Amino acid sequence: MDRRDLLTLESAVTAIEEAAAAVAREVERDRLRETSLTRLSTVEAELNRSRLALEKIIREETA
């Protein structure tokens, strides 16, 4: 994997972090119905899992 590919993955990690933070802020505002908040919490968890998976790939490729 070349440096450009790693930069692309690092950019994806940053985008996921920003998306997860935005979702977390919306959940914290507590302005939505419970079902919507539950779905958003699930989305946040999935984003965090994806971020961790990408970070693992980056670590493996740079080791």
Coordinates of C-alpha atoms in Angstrom, one line a residue:
M1 CA 0.0 0.0 0.0
D2 CA 1.5 3.3 -1.0
R3 CA 1.5 6.6 0.9
R4 CA -1.4 8.0 -1.1
D5 CA -3.6 5.0 -0.2
L6 CA -2.7 5.5 3.5
L7 CA -3.6 9.2 3.3
T8 CA -6.9 8.2 1.8
L9 CA -7.6 5.9 4.7
E10 CA -6.5 8.5 7.2
S11 CA -8.9 11.0 5.5
A12 CA -11.7 8.4 5.8
V13 CA -10.9 8.0 9.5
T14 CA -11.2 11.7 10.0
A15 CA -14.5 11.9 8.1
I16 CA -15.9 9.0 10.2
E17 CA -14.8 10.8 13.4
E18 CA -16.5 14.0 12.3
A19 CA -19.7 12.1 11.4
A20 CA -19.8 10.2 14.7
A21 CA -19.3 13.5 16.6
A22 CA -22.2 15.1 14.7
V23 CA -24.4 12.1 15.4
A24 CA -23.4 12.2 19.1
R25 CA -24.3 15.9 19.3
E26 CA -27.7 15.2 17.9
V27 CA -28.3 12.4 20.3
E28 CA -27.2 14.7 23.2
R29 CA -29.7 17.4 22.1
D30 CA -32.5 14.9 22.8
R31 CA -34.9 16.6 20.5
L32 CA -35.9 13.6 18.5
R33 CA -38.3 10.8 19.3
E34 CA -37.0 7.8 21.1
T35 CA -37.0 5.6 18.1
S36 CA -34.9 8.1 16.1
L37 CA -32.5 8.5 19.0
T38 CA -32.1 4.7 19.1
R39 CA -31.3 4.5 15.4
L40 CA -28.9 7.4 15.7
S41 CA -27.1 5.7 18.6
T42 CA -26.8 2.6 16.4
V43 CA -25.4 4.6 13.6
E44 CA -22.8 6.2 16.0
A45 CA -21.7 2.8 17.2
E46 CA -21.4 1.5 13.6
L47 CA -19.3 4.6 12.6
N48 CA -17.0 3.9 15.6
R49 CA -16.6 0.3 14.6
S50 CA -15.7 1.3 11.1
R51 CA -13.2 3.8 12.4
L52 CA -11.5 1.2 14.6
A53 CA -11.4 -1.2 11.6
L54 CA -9.7 1.4 9.4
E55 CA -7.3 2.3 12.1
K56 CA -6.3 -1.3 12.5
I57 CA -5.7 -1.6 8.7
I58 CA -3.5 1.5 8.8
R59 CA -1.5 0.1 11.7
E60 CA -1.1 -3.2 10.0
E61 CA 0.0 -1.6 6.7
T62 CA 2.5 0.8 8.4
A63 CA 4.1 -1.9 10.7

